[in-house]
Structure formats: structure tokens, C-alpha cells
XYZ file of C-alpha atoms in Angstrom:
401
model
C -235.086 46.286 -51.737
C -231.920 45.582 -52.809
C -228.348 43.434 -52.271
C -226.893 45.054 -49.882
C -230.376 45.134 -47.296
C -230.977 41.537 -47.515
C -226.728 41.914 -47.145
C -226.747 42.916 -44.210
C -230.393 41.667 -42.743
C -228.511 38.195 -42.859
C -225.670 38.914 -41.245
C -227.101 40.973 -39.051
C -228.574 37.843 -37.781
C -225.656 35.849 -37.815
C -223.047 35.715 -34.643
C -219.786 36.471 -35.295
C -217.804 33.448 -36.052
C -214.509 32.705 -34.177
C -210.723 33.599 -35.796
C -208.591 30.672 -36.691
C -205.732 29.724 -34.706
C -204.935 26.815 -34.163
C -206.274 23.490 -33.916
C -206.370 22.634 -30.481
C -208.245 25.800 -29.736
C -210.988 25.457 -32.498
C -214.687 23.666 -32.141
C -214.515 19.679 -31.584
C -217.856 16.767 -32.699
C -216.210 14.029 -30.410
C -215.344 16.740 -27.262
C -218.619 18.611 -26.967
C -221.517 17.088 -25.518
C -225.298 16.639 -25.854
C -227.652 16.938 -23.187
C -231.129 16.441 -22.967
C -232.437 19.347 -20.952
C -234.925 19.506 -17.893
C -235.686 15.885 -19.169
C -239.338 13.861 -18.398
C -240.076 10.402 -18.058
C -242.179 10.373 -20.938
C -243.312 12.824 -23.376
C -246.564 13.722 -25.872
C -246.873 14.364 -29.080
C -247.608 17.244 -30.107
C -244.686 18.542 -26.616
C -241.314 19.662 -27.811
C -238.037 17.983 -26.645
C -235.113 20.433 -26.283
C -231.967 19.566 -25.912
C -228.775 21.789 -25.046
C -224.883 20.910 -27.090
C -221.914 22.735 -24.652
C -219.355 22.930 -27.600
C -215.522 22.192 -26.752
C -212.603 22.323 -28.315
C -209.955 20.143 -28.748
C -208.196 20.176 -25.642
C -211.794 19.611 -23.883
C -212.032 23.069 -22.927
C -215.341 25.265 -23.977
C -216.070 27.128 -25.948
C -216.712 31.009 -25.055
C -218.727 32.313 -28.166
C -221.222 31.271 -30.996
C -220.858 31.041 -34.533
C -220.394 27.037 -34.867
C -222.524 25.147 -37.852
C -224.797 22.382 -36.767
C -227.237 20.303 -37.886
C -229.794 18.596 -36.342
C -232.170 15.907 -36.071
C -234.611 13.394 -34.848
C -234.920 9.737 -36.118
C -236.429 6.448 -35.566
C -235.264 3.732 -37.263
C -237.804 1.301 -36.812
C -241.198 3.586 -38.431
C -238.197 5.536 -40.846
C -239.106 8.315 -39.397
C -237.329 11.549 -38.827
C -237.127 15.232 -37.792
C -235.420 18.674 -38.594
C -234.279 20.343 -35.029
C -233.910 23.658 -34.683
C -230.773 24.959 -33.410
C -230.680 28.379 -31.350
C -227.367 29.643 -30.759
C -227.068 31.053 -26.997
C -223.875 32.591 -28.263
C -221.796 31.503 -25.033
C -220.342 28.195 -26.598
C -223.521 27.058 -26.371
C -226.637 25.585 -28.584
C -229.655 24.643 -27.667
C -231.556 22.592 -29.566
C -235.791 21.999 -30.569
C -237.489 18.925 -32.004
C -240.974 19.165 -32.433
C -242.273 14.732 -31.513
C -244.176 14.289 -34.563
C -244.727 10.393 -33.888
C -245.138 7.659 -30.806
C -242.664 5.809 -30.049
C -238.727 6.482 -29.169
C -236.594 8.584 -31.156
C -232.765 9.174 -31.691
C -230.627 12.048 -31.056
C -228.836 13.134 -33.665
C -226.191 16.319 -33.419
C -223.489 17.423 -36.271
C -220.903 19.840 -36.035
C -221.076 20.908 -39.743
C -218.599 23.363 -39.539
C -216.441 24.761 -36.430
C -217.152 28.868 -36.090
C -213.137 28.768 -36.790
C -214.405 27.587 -40.240
C -217.187 29.207 -40.572
C -215.417 32.391 -39.789
C -212.617 31.100 -42.757
C -215.604 30.088 -45.228
C -217.048 34.170 -44.487
C -214.145 35.407 -45.181
C -212.775 33.702 -48.217
C -216.556 34.133 -49.937
C -217.002 37.833 -49.554
C -215.753 39.422 -53.296
C -213.887 35.805 -54.205
C -215.242 35.713 -57.403
C -212.398 33.461 -59.397
C -213.141 30.317 -57.544
C -214.614 29.423 -60.599
C -212.963 29.758 -64.729
C -214.678 29.470 -67.262
C -213.116 29.372 -70.695
C -216.107 31.479 -73.491
C -215.552 29.368 -76.773
C -216.216 31.909 -80.121
C -217.300 30.644 -82.916
C -216.985 32.084 -86.249
C -218.198 30.037 -89.046
C -214.479 27.443 -89.304
C -213.082 29.675 -87.229
C -212.871 29.087 -83.193
C -210.874 31.087 -80.189
C -211.387 30.419 -76.493
C -210.618 32.517 -73.482
C -210.796 33.042 -69.735
C -214.803 34.400 -68.862
C -216.291 34.825 -65.413
C -219.323 36.641 -63.851
C -216.504 39.264 -62.184
C -213.252 39.650 -64.098
C -210.114 41.717 -63.717
C -208.352 43.960 -66.065
C -206.625 46.253 -67.155
C -208.249 45.986 -70.618
C -211.807 46.538 -72.075
C -213.547 42.959 -71.490
C -216.268 41.437 -73.714
C -219.055 42.208 -70.778
C -222.699 40.671 -71.088
C -225.123 42.561 -69.027
C -228.307 42.961 -69.145
C -228.008 46.314 -67.541
C -232.113 46.707 -66.620
C -231.310 43.854 -64.341
C -227.603 44.352 -63.056
C -226.978 40.947 -64.145
C -223.020 40.770 -65.960
C -220.182 38.648 -66.713
C -217.500 38.926 -69.502
C -214.897 37.526 -71.351
C -211.347 38.370 -72.464
C -212.111 40.101 -75.924
C -210.848 37.189 -78.251
C -207.715 37.570 -80.283
C -209.440 38.321 -84.021
C -213.163 37.107 -83.042
C -215.777 39.774 -82.105
C -216.884 39.169 -78.820
C -220.820 38.322 -80.469
C -219.035 35.313 -80.980
C -219.431 34.272 -77.945
C -221.573 30.497 -78.163
C -220.370 28.358 -75.131
C -218.587 28.637 -71.240
C -217.866 25.397 -69.547
C -215.831 24.826 -65.955
C -211.373 23.666 -66.205
C -243.347 20.191 -44.121
C -243.938 20.914 -40.403
C -245.932 24.441 -41.394
C -249.198 22.584 -43.327
C -250.521 18.896 -44.409
C -249.487 16.926 -47.287
C -251.576 15.816 -49.827
C -251.142 11.427 -50.794
C -248.820 12.403 -54.058
C -246.875 9.105 -53.858
C -248.667 7.123 -56.579
C -248.877 7.688 -60.458
C -252.159 7.754 -60.635
C -252.446 10.508 -58.194
C -249.676 12.164 -59.030
C -252.134 12.086 -62.491
C -255.050 13.036 -61.656
C -253.728 16.129 -60.705
C -251.265 16.983 -63.423
C -254.918 16.295 -65.651
C -254.519 19.455 -68.097
C -252.145 21.316 -66.573
C -247.996 23.037 -68.245
C -245.534 22.989 -65.736
C -242.843 24.507 -65.953
C -239.203 24.249 -64.133
C -236.329 25.900 -63.942
C -233.286 26.010 -62.207
C -230.800 23.259 -61.797
C -230.992 19.444 -61.840
C -232.381 19.313 -58.270
C -235.566 20.413 -59.684
C -234.986 18.897 -63.305
C -236.972 15.322 -63.528
C -235.913 12.478 -65.321
C -236.886 13.303 -68.666
C -237.450 10.483 -71.324
C -234.958 10.357 -74.461
C -234.001 13.252 -76.805
C -234.935 15.319 -74.346
C -232.598 14.924 -71.610
C -230.425 17.334 -72.281
C -227.384 19.530 -70.003
C -230.103 22.047 -70.127
C -233.847 21.738 -71.547
C -235.591 18.355 -71.299
C -239.543 18.166 -72.526
C -242.196 16.180 -71.160
C -245.822 15.304 -73.046
C -248.657 12.958 -72.251
C -251.065 13.609 -74.680
C -253.882 12.265 -73.053
C -254.396 13.701 -70.536
C -253.102 16.739 -71.641
C -249.702 17.873 -69.448
C -246.878 18.615 -70.330
C -243.337 19.585 -67.597
C -240.643 21.255 -69.031
C -237.049 21.981 -67.863
C -234.929 25.019 -68.146
C -231.697 25.373 -66.836
C -230.945 28.574 -65.695
C -228.730 31.284 -67.075
C -225.366 31.284 -65.326
C -223.257 30.651 -63.284
C -223.114 27.039 -63.673
C -220.590 24.622 -62.532
C -220.480 21.517 -64.361
C -218.202 19.745 -66.891
C -220.189 19.839 -69.812
C -220.349 22.814 -73.061
C -223.064 25.218 -71.941
C -224.499 27.081 -75.330
C -224.774 30.411 -74.242
C -228.007 31.582 -75.700
C -229.259 28.474 -74.804
C -230.028 29.128 -70.997
C -231.955 32.582 -70.592
C -231.687 33.754 -67.092
C -235.355 33.167 -65.055
C -237.159 36.232 -64.445
C -237.060 36.338 -68.137
C -238.897 32.724 -68.720
C -241.200 34.159 -66.133
C -241.573 36.544 -67.906
C -243.145 33.834 -70.691
C -244.897 31.973 -68.663
C -248.955 31.672 -70.004
C -251.901 32.791 -67.594
C -252.687 28.770 -65.957
C -249.080 27.264 -65.997
C -247.831 26.450 -62.999
C -244.360 27.296 -62.069
C -241.559 25.624 -60.321
C -238.124 27.109 -59.101
C -235.405 25.799 -57.766
C -231.421 27.507 -57.834
C -228.814 27.582 -55.850
C -225.884 24.583 -55.836
C -224.287 26.803 -58.518
C -224.653 29.823 -56.893
C -221.717 28.515 -54.241
C -218.460 29.262 -54.906
C -219.789 33.073 -55.249
C -220.177 36.092 -52.856
C -224.210 35.527 -51.340
C -224.221 38.957 -53.001
C -224.248 37.559 -57.237
C -227.289 34.653 -55.135
C -229.235 37.655 -53.914
C -228.977 40.332 -56.602
C -230.594 37.322 -58.845
C -233.912 36.256 -56.482
C -233.861 39.951 -56.053
C -235.150 39.965 -59.980
C -237.238 36.213 -59.781
C -239.312 38.164 -57.311
C -239.819 41.294 -59.326
C -240.503 38.775 -62.479
C -243.264 36.817 -60.220
C -245.307 39.821 -59.280
C -245.350 41.100 -62.397
C -247.015 37.035 -63.616
C -248.912 37.538 -60.179
C -250.168 40.816 -61.313
C -251.146 39.121 -64.851
C -252.800 35.979 -63.981
C -252.851 36.256 -59.409
C -254.428 32.091 -59.613
C -250.921 30.902 -60.997
C -249.274 28.594 -58.604
C -245.110 29.212 -58.148
C -242.913 26.774 -56.140
C -240.103 27.648 -54.884
C -238.067 24.504 -54.423
C -234.480 25.425 -51.295
C -231.850 23.870 -51.707
C -230.807 21.058 -50.791
C -227.344 19.126 -48.832
C -225.349 17.612 -50.266
C -221.821 15.062 -50.347
C -219.710 15.587 -47.296
C -217.024 14.540 -50.386
C -218.166 18.437 -51.889
C -214.781 20.559 -51.764
C -215.291 22.444 -48.813
C -214.375 26.694 -49.461
C -217.255 26.225 -52.919
C -219.955 24.008 -52.672
C -219.684 23.867 -48.563
C -223.019 23.039 -47.037
C -222.509 26.103 -44.851
C -223.163 28.952 -47.871
C -226.095 26.660 -48.847
C -227.107 27.857 -45.623
C -226.768 31.919 -46.101
C -228.335 31.238 -49.256
C -231.042 29.582 -47.959
C -231.854 32.044 -45.226
C -231.440 34.820 -48.789
C -234.525 32.932 -50.262
C -236.886 33.528 -47.419
C -235.869 36.963 -46.704
C -236.660 38.137 -50.737
C -239.801 35.582 -51.485
C -241.174 35.752 -47.818
C -243.995 38.245 -48.548
C -244.585 37.069 -51.537
C -247.739 34.448 -52.061
C -245.613 31.104 -53.099
C -244.764 27.874 -51.935
C -241.570 27.176 -50.471
C -241.027 23.506 -51.059
C -237.931 22.868 -48.020
C -235.640 21.549 -49.178
C -233.237 21.619 -46.439
C -235.085 20.882 -44.246
C -236.350 17.775 -45.694
C -233.412 16.519 -46.160
C -231.501 17.602 -43.217
C -233.910 15.372 -41.325
C -233.164 12.014 -43.573
C -229.792 12.136 -43.059
C -229.258 12.648 -46.780
C -225.906 15.025 -47.815
C -226.265 13.623 -51.541
C -226.776 16.808 -54.221
C -228.980 14.835 -55.853
C -231.251 13.937 -52.866
C -232.768 9.373 -53.414
C -236.540 9.227 -54.051
C -238.197 9.187 -51.213
C -236.877 12.256 -50.858
C -238.401 13.905 -54.568
C -241.437 11.706 -54.202
C -242.770 13.707 -50.619
C -241.223 17.812 -52.496
C -243.345 16.671 -54.990
C -245.558 16.386 -53.215
C -246.363 18.792 -50.960
C -245.486 20.827 -54.236
C -248.549 18.533 -55.490
C -251.029 19.459 -52.204
C -251.016 23.236 -52.869
C -251.660 22.527 -56.472
C -254.459 20.208 -56.511
C -255.002 20.924 -52.029
C -258.792 19.487 -53.730
C -258.102 16.249 -54.745
């Protein structure tokens, strides 16, 4: 499995995106039409409800090609229930959205045109090999001496760079050398479930019974970090311990790249593959990555996933019973900078995770499905979403509880 293999597989699954020529010829949610396919007077729980989306441009003319980025859900405000839909691109300007009917009663259908095919085409072009959307400032220290220099995942320079690489895993970033201090003095950088039955783990007692005598290792970004008590609530490491029940929960931030306004101590954040190699037999591993990778080309994220896959295989060889949970990305705010953090990037990264981990014995917590169904566009979702994520993970850990 290589980065090129995964990239080719993902891109082969995507339709060609449209070329932007004018707003008037772009896809318009306001002018597009949604209709029930083969409507019936009554549906039964367990049936599939299908709708067809016919996309039109701002002039009201039907689109002749696919490639739009669409999210859809059904929901019941009365029951506070919701479920996401499966979108199939018919490649002719129309889309079929299929919904599994989980509950009795009325349902409302919601379809959101997140990005037109023309916008997707722009995002695809600007994401490919664009390493300069996020630039870091590296701070070098030696005694009382301090210098700053530009750093990045990839840098273009005619002069030799300070290169920080993990050769065996093809991980790499670099800094422009400071004027006097050596490269080794770099210290900080900153930025200027329909598939299974979920158990009932929504109470503190049920969670405590499940986690008794267990050690959880959480790795990744803040979307997998829980709320910890002081003094452990930091930006790259946190620890919570219950001595009476012999429970410990540890979270550690993944290695670069970061999108944060805080200084990050370089040696405090390791690669997840290295952290997985340190996991003791019997620990529970939870991994959640993605949000900080969105501004960078997809191959950067795929390389990280492949390294994580290798480490997971090593862990499963020495400890086959260890539970490994992969939390997929969730949606984030509409106000996020589209060219850097669009949910389309998150959607692509979720596709990559499914392809890299598809044949491994791991649990996928589909946070993308949960947040789409709940119409929750927040990088840190509400407690209802988080409790469902935890409940799904614990259902695999304590399925007999």
C-alpha cells in the first residue's frame, strides 16, 4: 500500500469536477429541485426512502454533469431523531439520495449543497501540491539566545534547510536555518451507527463499570480529547486517573502539522505511529486525526495514515486482543476558511481513512455520519454527539456489559 495507490483509488472514485466560468453557470441550491422517487402513501420502518436531486445553475438551467458536494439527512424534530443519507452521483446533474427509515412517524428531508461542482474543482486544484497555505514560525533556543525562522511541511529554498525527518516513515518538515543557532535548537512552532447495535453507555455508572481496570490511550487532535481537570488540561497532553476504579485516560496531541495559535513544543508531540509502538498489552487505543491536515495536500495525510496502519499491525501482532478505535472526522463550522478547512477536505480524508484501514480489525466511529445526521457543523460537537461517539466505542469494549 502506497500513497500513490490510495490517491489513485480516491480520485478514480470521484467524478470530474466542473470548471468555473461564471456564477450564473454554477450550481445553485436555490434553483435546484428535490423530488421523491416513486412516492408511496406509506413507508415501513426498515424501508429505503429515495429522493432525486436535480441541480440547476443560477439561470435555472439544468446542469449536465455531476461533481457537486452534497450532504443530506432525514430528521424528526418531534422525536429528536435524525439519520444521514447516502448520495449517489448520477453524473448528469442529478443525484439519488437514499435514506434508511429507522423510526416510525413523519420525517423531514434536508439536502444541503455544500459546494458546487465548480467550487469542488477549485478546491481540488488548490489542494494538490499546495504546501504553503499554513506557514509556521520556528523558535530556536540556546541558553538565553533566541532566534525565529520560517518553517513548513515543505519549503522551497535555494539554500540548505534544517530538515527534520523520520526516514523510515517518510515523515518530513523543515525550517530555514536561523542566522547563528544550530538546527538542533528548534523548540516550538506556532501558526501566524447503522452498522452495529450500540449499547447504553450514557450514564457515569455504566461508563465506570466498562472502564474499570482499563487504561485508555487517546491520540490525535482536540476532537478526540475529553475534558480534563487541572493541571492536566494542556494543548498537547492530558491525563485523568481514577485510583479507586483503576482507570486512567491519557490524551496526547499528534505530531505536526498543527493549526493552532499556541506555541507547540516540538519534542512534546510525537507521531501517532511512535505512540502506538509504546502501547502496553491490554491498553485501549483511540485515534482521531484529520482537522489539522485539511490545509495540506491529501498525500501528506495519507502518508501519516499508512504509518499508523503499520504501527497498528505491529501492535496487533504482539497484542491481538487490544481494542483499537479510529474516530473519523466530523464536520465543522460554515465560517471556516473554505480554501483551507472546507468540509470537502474532511470528506476526502475520511475516504482515505476508510481505504487505509478497511481490512484491519479496528472500530470506526463514524463521527462524520453523526454530525451530518444531526446537522451539527462545529469542530467540537455538542455533548449529545460526543456521548454517542463514546457509547459506540464502549459498545465494542464492553459488549457483554
